[in-house]
mmCIF file of C-alpha atoms in Angstrom:
data_model
loop_
_atom_site.group_PDB
_atom_site.id
_atom_site.type_symbol
_atom_site.label_atom_id
_atom_site.label_comp_id
_atom_site.label_asym_id
_atom_site.label_seq_id
_atom_site.Cartn_x
_atom_site.Cartn_y
_atom_site.Cartn_z
ATOM 1 C CA UNK M 1 -26.261 22.953 -120.856
ATOM 2 C CA UNK M 2 -23.866 24.473 -118.352
ATOM 3 C CA UNK M 3 -26.225 23.754 -115.458
ATOM 4 C CA UNK M 4 -26.631 20.162 -116.719
ATOM 5 C CA UNK M 5 -22.832 19.707 -116.752
ATOM 6 C CA UNK M 6 -22.646 21.127 -113.244
ATOM 7 C CA UNK M 7 -25.364 18.758 -112.055
ATOM 8 C CA UNK M 8 -23.569 15.787 -113.590
ATOM 9 C CA UNK M 9 -20.257 16.792 -111.977
ATOM 10 C CA UNK M 10 -21.883 17.209 -108.560
ATOM 11 C CA UNK M 11 -23.553 13.819 -108.776
ATOM 12 C CA UNK M 12 -20.202 12.240 -109.733
ATOM 13 C CA UNK M 13 -18.570 13.791 -106.687
ATOM 14 C CA UNK M 14 -21.386 12.523 -104.491
ATOM 15 C CA UNK M 15 -21.009 9.003 -105.882
ATOM 16 C CA UNK M 16 -17.219 9.086 -105.196
ATOM 17 C CA UNK M 17 -17.725 9.967 -101.553
ATOM 18 C CA UNK M 18 -20.420 7.358 -101.132
ATOM 19 C CA UNK M 19 -18.225 4.621 -102.584
ATOM 20 C CA UNK M 20 -15.520 5.137 -100.024
ATOM 21 C CA UNK M 21 -17.719 5.321 -96.946
ATOM 22 C CA UNK M 22 -20.799 3.461 -98.086
ATOM 23 C CA UNK M 23 -18.954 0.187 -98.623
ATOM 24 C CA UNK M 24 -19.878 -1.853 -95.514
ATOM 25 C CA UNK M 25 -16.396 -2.953 -94.483
ATOM 26 C CA UNK M 26 -14.933 0.499 -94.976
ATOM 27 C CA UNK M 27 -17.828 1.934 -93.007
ATOM 28 C CA UNK M 28 -17.034 -0.500 -90.184
ATOM 29 C CA UNK M 29 -13.381 0.514 -90.163
ATOM 30 C CA UNK M 30 -14.198 4.220 -90.214
ATOM 31 C CA UNK M 31 -16.821 3.783 -87.469
ATOM 32 C CA UNK M 32 -14.274 2.234 -85.139
ATOM 33 C CA UNK M 33 -11.753 4.906 -85.947
ATOM 34 C CA UNK M 34 -14.291 7.657 -85.442
ATOM 35 C CA UNK M 35 -14.867 6.715 -81.805
ATOM 36 C CA UNK M 36 -11.183 6.638 -80.867
ATOM 37 C CA UNK M 37 -8.360 9.133 -81.157
ATOM 38 C CA UNK M 38 -6.007 6.669 -82.809
ATOM 39 C CA UNK M 39 -5.456 2.930 -82.966
ATOM 40 C CA UNK M 40 -2.652 0.671 -83.993
ATOM 41 C CA UNK M 41 -2.791 -2.046 -86.587
ATOM 42 C CA UNK M 42 -3.330 -4.902 -84.155
ATOM 43 C CA UNK M 43 -6.204 -3.186 -82.366
ATOM 44 C CA UNK M 44 -7.920 -2.475 -85.679
ATOM 45 C CA UNK M 45 -7.651 -6.150 -86.593
ATOM 46 C CA UNK M 46 -9.192 -7.083 -83.215
ATOM 47 C CA UNK M 47 -11.945 -4.488 -83.375
ATOM 48 C CA UNK M 48 -12.986 -5.028 -86.975
ATOM 49 C CA UNK M 49 -12.334 -8.771 -87.185
ATOM 50 C CA UNK M 50 -10.664 -8.340 -90.555
ATOM 51 C CA UNK M 51 -7.711 -10.355 -91.798
ATOM 52 C CA UNK M 52 -4.385 -8.525 -91.923
ATOM 53 C CA UNK M 53 -4.216 -8.496 -95.712
ATOM 54 C CA UNK M 54 -7.782 -7.205 -96.061
ATOM 55 C CA UNK M 55 -7.233 -4.478 -93.493
ATOM 56 C CA UNK M 56 -4.139 -3.311 -95.349
ATOM 57 C CA UNK M 57 -6.175 -3.035 -98.530
ATOM 58 C CA UNK M 58 -8.987 -1.088 -96.875
ATOM 59 C CA UNK M 59 -6.618 1.254 -95.086
ATOM 60 C CA UNK M 60 -4.844 1.935 -98.366
ATOM 61 C CA UNK M 61 -8.207 2.914 -99.917
ATOM 62 C CA UNK M 62 -8.985 5.223 -97.023
ATOM 63 C CA UNK M 63 -5.546 6.763 -97.158
ATOM 64 C CA UNK M 64 -5.947 7.335 -100.883
ATOM 65 C CA UNK M 65 -9.181 9.206 -100.164
ATOM 66 C CA UNK M 66 -7.317 11.255 -97.495
ATOM 67 C CA UNK M 67 -9.686 9.991 -94.832
ATOM 68 C CA UNK M 68 -6.999 8.560 -92.571
ATOM 69 C CA UNK M 69 -3.484 9.433 -91.524
ATOM 70 C CA UNK M 70 -1.059 6.559 -91.098
ATOM 71 C CA UNK M 71 1.920 7.103 -88.866
ATOM 72 C CA UNK M 72 4.719 4.574 -88.981
ATOM 73 C CA UNK M 73 7.018 4.360 -86.033
ATOM 74 C CA UNK M 74 8.807 1.935 -83.797
ATOM 75 C CA UNK M 75 8.168 0.372 -80.444
ATOM 76 C CA UNK M 76 11.606 -0.540 -79.349
ATOM 77 C CA UNK M 77 12.966 -2.301 -82.394
ATOM 78 C CA UNK M 78 9.596 -3.430 -83.721
ATOM 79 C CA UNK M 79 7.728 -1.495 -86.400
ATOM 80 C CA UNK M 80 4.523 0.005 -85.054
ATOM 81 C CA UNK M 81 1.853 1.661 -87.147
ATOM 82 C CA UNK M 82 -0.843 3.905 -85.750
ATOM 83 C CA UNK M 83 -3.825 5.094 -87.715
ATOM 84 C CA UNK M 84 -6.150 7.973 -87.058
ATOM 85 C CA UNK M 85 -9.035 9.526 -88.903
ATOM 86 C CA UNK M 86 -8.153 12.791 -90.596
ATOM 87 C CA UNK M 87 -10.353 15.859 -90.182
ATOM 88 C CA UNK M 88 -11.554 15.264 -93.733
ATOM 89 C CA UNK M 89 -12.438 11.693 -92.812
ATOM 90 C CA UNK M 90 -14.331 12.800 -89.711
ATOM 91 C CA UNK M 91 -16.278 15.388 -91.667
ATOM 92 C CA UNK M 92 -17.101 12.851 -94.374
ATOM 93 C CA UNK M 93 -18.312 10.343 -91.784
ATOM 94 C CA UNK M 94 -20.440 12.950 -90.043
ATOM 95 C CA UNK M 95 -21.975 13.997 -93.334
ATOM 96 C CA UNK M 96 -22.661 10.398 -94.199
ATOM 97 C CA UNK J 1 -29.610 -6.225 -95.309
ATOM 98 C CA UNK J 2 -29.101 -3.161 -93.170
ATOM 99 C CA UNK J 3 -27.453 -2.888 -89.784
ATOM 100 C CA UNK J 4 -27.682 0.135 -87.567
ATOM 101 C CA UNK J 5 -24.397 1.389 -86.232
ATOM 102 C CA UNK J 6 -24.412 2.551 -82.636
ATOM 103 C CA UNK J 7 -21.260 4.590 -82.121
ATOM 104 C CA UNK J 8 -21.729 4.452 -78.384
ATOM 105 C CA UNK J 9 -21.807 0.637 -78.450
ATOM 106 C CA UNK J 10 -18.766 0.502 -80.682
ATOM 107 C CA UNK J 11 -16.810 2.766 -78.367
ATOM 108 C CA UNK J 12 -17.911 0.793 -75.290
ATOM 109 C CA UNK J 13 -16.951 -2.456 -76.974
ATOM 110 C CA UNK J 14 -13.495 -1.135 -77.774
ATOM 111 C CA UNK J 15 -13.026 0.233 -74.259
ATOM 112 C CA UNK J 16 -14.358 -2.769 -72.365
ATOM 113 C CA UNK J 17 -12.258 -5.174 -74.430
ATOM 114 C CA UNK J 18 -9.312 -4.134 -72.268
ATOM 115 C CA UNK J 19 -11.192 -5.125 -69.125
ATOM 116 C CA UNK J 20 -12.444 -8.442 -70.451
ATOM 117 C CA UNK J 21 -9.036 -10.093 -70.363
ATOM 118 C CA UNK J 22 -9.658 -11.482 -66.878
ATOM 119 C CA UNK J 23 -6.313 -10.394 -65.445
ATOM 120 C CA UNK J 24 -7.692 -8.125 -62.735
ATOM 121 C CA UNK J 25 -10.388 -10.676 -61.926
ATOM 122 C CA UNK J 26 -7.814 -13.462 -61.681
ATOM 123 C CA UNK J 27 -5.625 -11.434 -59.344
ATOM 124 C CA UNK J 28 -8.545 -10.434 -57.116
ATOM 125 C CA UNK J 29 -9.590 -14.088 -56.874
ATOM 126 C CA UNK J 30 -6.024 -15.102 -56.107
ATOM 127 C CA UNK J 31 -5.833 -12.434 -53.403
ATOM 128 C CA UNK J 32 -8.984 -13.768 -51.778
ATOM 129 C CA UNK J 33 -7.584 -17.314 -51.870
ATOM 130 C CA UNK J 34 -4.265 -16.159 -50.382
ATOM 131 C CA UNK J 35 -6.171 -14.344 -47.651
ATOM 132 C CA UNK J 36 -8.129 -17.508 -46.917
ATOM 133 C CA UNK J 37 -4.923 -19.571 -46.800
ATOM 134 C CA UNK J 38 -3.224 -16.969 -44.663
ATOM 135 C CA UNK J 39 -6.054 -16.865 -42.164
ATOM 136 C CA UNK J 40 -6.370 -20.675 -42.109
ATOM 137 C CA UNK J 41 -2.686 -21.329 -41.529
ATOM 138 C CA UNK J 42 -1.945 -18.354 -39.351
ATOM 139 C CA UNK J 43 0.151 -16.531 -41.972
ATOM 140 C CA UNK J 44 -1.582 -13.200 -41.648
ATOM 141 C CA UNK J 45 1.240 -11.535 -43.575
ATOM 142 C CA UNK J 46 0.183 -13.565 -46.635
ATOM 143 C CA UNK J 47 -3.308 -12.162 -46.289
ATOM 144 C CA UNK J 48 -1.884 -8.640 -46.261
ATOM 145 C CA UNK J 49 0.804 -9.040 -48.939
ATOM 146 C CA UNK J 50 -1.367 -10.789 -51.566
ATOM 147 C CA UNK J 51 -3.482 -7.768 -52.582
ATOM 148 C CA UNK J 52 -0.403 -5.536 -52.670
ATOM 149 C CA UNK J 53 1.447 -7.995 -54.920
ATOM 150 C CA UNK J 54 -1.605 -8.211 -57.165
ATOM 151 C CA UNK J 55 -1.617 -4.437 -57.628
ATOM 152 C CA UNK J 56 2.102 -4.461 -58.428
ATOM 153 C CA UNK J 57 2.089 -7.245 -61.005
ATOM 154 C CA UNK J 58 -1.190 -6.343 -62.778
ATOM 155 C CA UNK J 59 0.328 -3.703 -65.117
ATOM 156 C CA UNK J 60 3.133 -6.068 -66.122
ATOM 157 C CA UNK J 61 0.681 -8.844 -66.936
ATOM 158 C CA UNK J 62 -1.446 -6.451 -68.985
ATOM 159 C CA UNK J 63 1.613 -5.411 -70.952
ATOM 160 C CA UNK J 64 2.781 -8.962 -71.515
ATOM 161 C CA UNK J 65 -0.539 -10.650 -72.250
ATOM 162 C CA UNK J 66 -3.277 -8.183 -73.212
ATOM 163 C CA UNK J 67 -1.589 -5.447 -75.180
ATOM 164 C CA UNK J 68 0.235 -7.722 -77.672
ATOM 165 C CA UNK J 69 -3.153 -9.303 -78.420
ATOM 166 C CA UNK J 70 -5.467 -6.315 -78.385
ATOM 167 C CA UNK J 71 -3.071 -3.630 -79.512
ATOM 168 C CA UNK J 72 -2.937 0.005 -78.415
ATOM 169 C CA UNK J 73 -5.835 2.367 -78.675
ATOM 170 C CA UNK J 74 -5.866 6.012 -77.732
ATOM 171 C CA UNK J 75 -9.393 6.839 -76.733
ATOM 172 C CA UNK J 76 -11.118 10.134 -77.261
ATOM 173 C CA UNK J 77 -10.683 13.017 -74.781
ATOM 174 C CA UNK J 78 -14.282 12.454 -73.642
ATOM 175 C CA UNK J 79 -13.476 8.876 -72.660
ATOM 176 C CA UNK J 80 -10.252 9.970 -70.962
ATOM 177 C CA UNK J 81 -12.249 12.541 -68.956
ATOM 178 C CA UNK J 82 -14.846 9.926 -68.037
ATOM 179 C CA UNK J 83 -12.056 7.583 -66.926
ATOM 180 C CA UNK J 84 -10.552 10.325 -64.792
ATOM 181 C CA UNK J 85 -13.943 11.039 -63.212
ATOM 182 C CA UNK J 86 -14.368 7.324 -62.498
ATOM 183 C CA UNK J 87 -10.966 7.210 -60.835
ATOM 184 C CA UNK J 88 -11.848 10.215 -58.678
ATOM 185 C CA UNK J 89 -15.132 8.569 -57.671
ATOM 186 C CA UNK J 90 -13.243 5.390 -56.809
ATOM 187 C CA UNK J 91 -10.827 7.338 -54.629
ATOM 188 C CA UNK J 92 -13.752 8.944 -52.792
ATOM 189 C CA UNK J 93 -15.437 5.572 -52.408
ATOM 190 C CA UNK J 94 -12.276 3.909 -51.094
ATOM 191 C CA UNK J 95 -11.760 6.771 -48.626
ATOM 192 C CA UNK J 96 -15.319 6.470 -47.334
ATOM 193 C CA UNK J 97 -14.874 2.698 -47.182
ATOM 194 C CA UNK J 98 -11.640 3.071 -45.221
ATOM 195 C CA UNK J 99 -13.339 5.451 -42.763
ATOM 196 C CA UNK J 100 -16.204 2.985 -42.339
ATOM 197 C CA UNK J 101 -13.631 0.275 -41.803
ATOM 198 C CA UNK J 102 -12.015 2.322 -39.046
ATOM 199 C CA UNK J 103 -15.430 2.884 -37.487
ATOM 200 C CA UNK J 104 -16.160 -0.838 -37.552
ATOM 201 C CA UNK J 105 -12.720 -1.548 -36.101
ATOM 202 C CA UNK J 106 -13.469 0.716 -33.155
ATOM 203 C CA UNK J 107 -16.820 -0.968 -32.924
ATOM 204 C CA UNK J 108 -15.127 -4.214 -32.011
ATOM 205 C CA UNK J 109 -13.734 -2.722 -28.834
ATOM 206 C CA UNK J 110 -15.846 -1.210 -26.111
ATOM 207 C CA UNK J 111 -19.138 -2.188 -24.555
ATOM 208 C CA UNK J 112 -21.541 0.393 -25.879
ATOM 209 C CA UNK J 113 -24.744 -1.003 -27.369
ATOM 210 C CA UNK J 114 -23.747 -0.206 -30.951
ATOM 211 C CA UNK J 115 -20.315 -1.715 -30.452
ATOM 212 C CA UNK J 116 -21.797 -4.931 -29.114
ATOM 213 C CA UNK J 117 -24.190 -5.028 -32.047
ATOM 214 C CA UNK J 118 -21.292 -4.707 -34.485
ATOM 215 C CA UNK J 119 -19.411 -7.492 -32.704
ATOM 216 C CA UNK J 120 -22.472 -9.711 -32.991
ATOM 217 C CA UNK J 121 -22.307 -9.383 -36.770
ATOM 218 C CA UNK J 122 -18.873 -10.946 -36.962
ATOM 219 C CA UNK J 123 -17.106 -9.812 -40.112
ATOM 220 C CA UNK J 124 -20.279 -9.269 -42.117
ATOM 221 C CA UNK J 125 -19.558 -5.498 -42.125
ATOM 222 C CA UNK J 126 -16.338 -6.330 -44.004
ATOM 223 C CA UNK J 127 -18.330 -8.260 -46.591
ATOM 224 C CA UNK J 128 -20.655 -5.261 -47.003
ATOM 225 C CA UNK J 129 -17.657 -3.062 -47.654
ATOM 226 C CA UNK J 130 -16.242 -5.490 -50.228
ATOM 227 C CA UNK J 131 -19.647 -5.896 -51.864
ATOM 228 C CA UNK J 132 -20.103 -2.138 -52.110
ATOM 229 C CA UNK J 133 -16.665 -1.764 -53.726
ATOM 230 C CA UNK J 134 -17.419 -4.543 -56.227
ATOM 231 C CA UNK J 135 -20.815 -3.038 -57.075
ATOM 232 C CA UNK J 136 -19.291 0.408 -57.487
ATOM 233 C CA UNK J 137 -16.750 -1.002 -59.926
ATOM 234 C CA UNK J 138 -19.571 -2.642 -61.844
ATOM 235 C CA UNK J 139 -21.499 0.616 -61.966
ATOM 236 C CA UNK J 140 -18.569 2.823 -62.920
ATOM 237 C CA UNK J 141 -17.136 0.543 -65.589
ATOM 238 C CA UNK J 142 -20.406 -1.054 -66.695
ATOM 239 C CA UNK J 143 -19.152 -4.567 -65.942
ATOM 240 C CA UNK J 144 -22.195 -6.533 -64.854
ATOM 241 C CA UNK J 145 -20.114 -9.455 -63.547
ATOM 242 C CA UNK J 146 -19.063 -7.292 -60.602
ATOM 243 C CA UNK J 147 -22.603 -7.358 -59.206
ATOM 244 C CA UNK J 148 -22.428 -11.147 -59.234
ATOM 245 C CA UNK J 149 -19.124 -11.033 -57.353
ATOM 246 C CA UNK J 150 -20.682 -8.681 -54.792
ATOM 247 C CA UNK J 151 -23.587 -11.097 -54.317
ATOM 248 C CA UNK J 152 -21.237 -14.084 -53.925
ATOM 249 C CA UNK J 153 -19.118 -12.258 -51.331
ATOM 250 C CA UNK J 154 -22.173 -11.249 -49.320
ATOM 251 C CA UNK J 155 -23.687 -14.728 -49.530
ATOM 252 C CA UNK J 156 -20.465 -16.468 -48.487
ATOM 253 C CA UNK J 157 -19.941 -14.172 -45.518
ATOM 254 C CA UNK J 158 -23.547 -14.259 -44.298
ATOM 255 C CA UNK J 159 -23.851 -18.040 -44.742
ATOM 256 C CA UNK J 160 -20.640 -18.737 -42.910
ATOM 257 C CA UNK J 161 -21.702 -16.394 -40.096
ATOM 258 C CA UNK J 162 -25.072 -18.125 -39.728
ATOM 259 C CA UNK J 163 -23.651 -21.644 -40.081
ATOM 260 C CA UNK J 164 -20.543 -20.722 -38.069
ATOM 261 C CA UNK J 165 -18.161 -21.856 -40.765
ATOM 262 C CA UNK J 166 -14.482 -20.991 -40.780
ATOM 263 C CA UNK J 167 -12.962 -17.866 -42.297
ATOM 264 C CA UNK J 168 -11.584 -20.077 -45.061
ATOM 265 C CA UNK J 169 -15.141 -20.400 -46.438
ATOM 266 C CA UNK J 170 -15.753 -16.660 -46.265
ATOM 267 C CA UNK J 171 -12.687 -15.769 -48.314
ATOM 268 C CA UNK J 172 -12.060 -19.039 -50.077
ATOM 269 C CA UNK J 173 -15.419 -19.538 -51.785
ATOM 270 C CA UNK J 174 -15.625 -16.081 -53.389
ATOM 271 C CA UNK J 175 -11.920 -16.335 -54.162
ATOM 272 C CA UNK J 176 -12.313 -19.607 -56.048
ATOM 273 C CA UNK J 177 -15.352 -18.395 -57.994
ATOM 274 C CA UNK J 178 -13.694 -15.105 -58.943
ATOM 275 C CA UNK J 179 -10.385 -16.802 -59.796
ATOM 276 C CA UNK J 180 -12.064 -19.369 -62.053
ATOM 277 C CA UNK J 181 -14.044 -16.615 -63.808
ATOM 278 C CA UNK J 182 -10.824 -14.698 -64.423
ATOM 279 C CA UNK J 183 -9.105 -17.806 -65.712
ATOM 280 C CA UNK J 184 -11.951 -18.513 -68.140
ATOM 281 C CA UNK J 185 -11.813 -14.933 -69.435
ATOM 282 C CA UNK J 186 -8.046 -15.105 -69.867
ATOM 283 C CA UNK J 187 -8.208 -18.418 -71.719
ATOM 284 C CA UNK J 188 -10.949 -16.978 -73.921
ATOM 285 C CA UNK J 189 -8.790 -13.952 -74.716
ATOM 286 C CA UNK J 190 -5.752 -16.068 -75.563
ATOM 287 C CA UNK J 191 -7.771 -18.424 -77.760
ATOM 288 C CA UNK J 192 -9.698 -15.648 -79.554
ATOM 289 C CA UNK J 193 -6.714 -13.347 -80.004
ATOM 290 C CA UNK J 194 -3.474 -15.198 -80.567
ATOM 291 C CA UNK J 195 -0.406 -13.080 -80.172
ATOM 292 C CA UNK J 196 -0.149 -11.034 -83.349
ATOM 293 C CA UNK J 197 3.033 -11.468 -85.365
ATOM 294 C CA UNK J 198 5.224 -8.401 -85.574
ATOM 295 C CA UNK J 199 4.232 -5.914 -88.255
ATOM 296 C CA UNK J 200 6.216 -6.192 -91.431
ATOM 297 C CA UNK J 201 7.790 -2.928 -92.558
ATOM 298 C CA UNK J 202 5.978 -2.997 -95.921
ATOM 299 C CA UNK J 203 2.565 -3.531 -94.314
ATOM 300 C CA UNK J 204 0.057 -0.680 -94.878
#
């Protein structure tokens, strides 16, 4: 019984990881972020072709999964957000 | 439906996006046209100043037009190293080109056989130099358009030498073609990527 519980838990963990990365749009976003060191919000919109609102939603999901690090700063007086893949995110992408 | 992801293609696409804005192409074309005008009207200083001005204003145009539309990307250390290697290769190429230019310059004076042969070619050696530089840029940055520019420069110079056309044709024709290409690319960038509104503080 114990080994069955363990197997069920492991498969649940596997499904969780797959949901985050396996989703096509999230996979696209992570792919672009994997090949660069960091990117700002505007460049991610240009690279992925996503709408602003949609990108915000997807980045929130990735941040929740600790796959990305979002750094909010300023360029002059304008807010400027840069995003980079965390080490956990890079490992997860490589495994995928 | 499955789609293979090529990380190399994705990275190239992101990198080359910054060179597809047409700004450098536009300025090179404009420089050629200014050189043609300068030579035609006797304002040789215009021919000399135009490329220098182009180099000076290019970064400002990139900052004003391209970056607000394409955003900022920090590429990987591998890409940064490749870019540095490309720059070093360009410096070597430009040095060799300059030395060849000096050699050709000395070829125009004197009556040795090789010097007379160089004089008989007119300014075709200059077109070879420009074509080599354009091709090298195409090779280093994987921009296939540069090979076309090299071919146009060579063709314009050789044709005008054979048909004894004015210098205006030699510089003007490639200049117009390159300028128009740059303009088309710039218009395409502006239409495809309108200037993004400022980020809202609550975004992301």
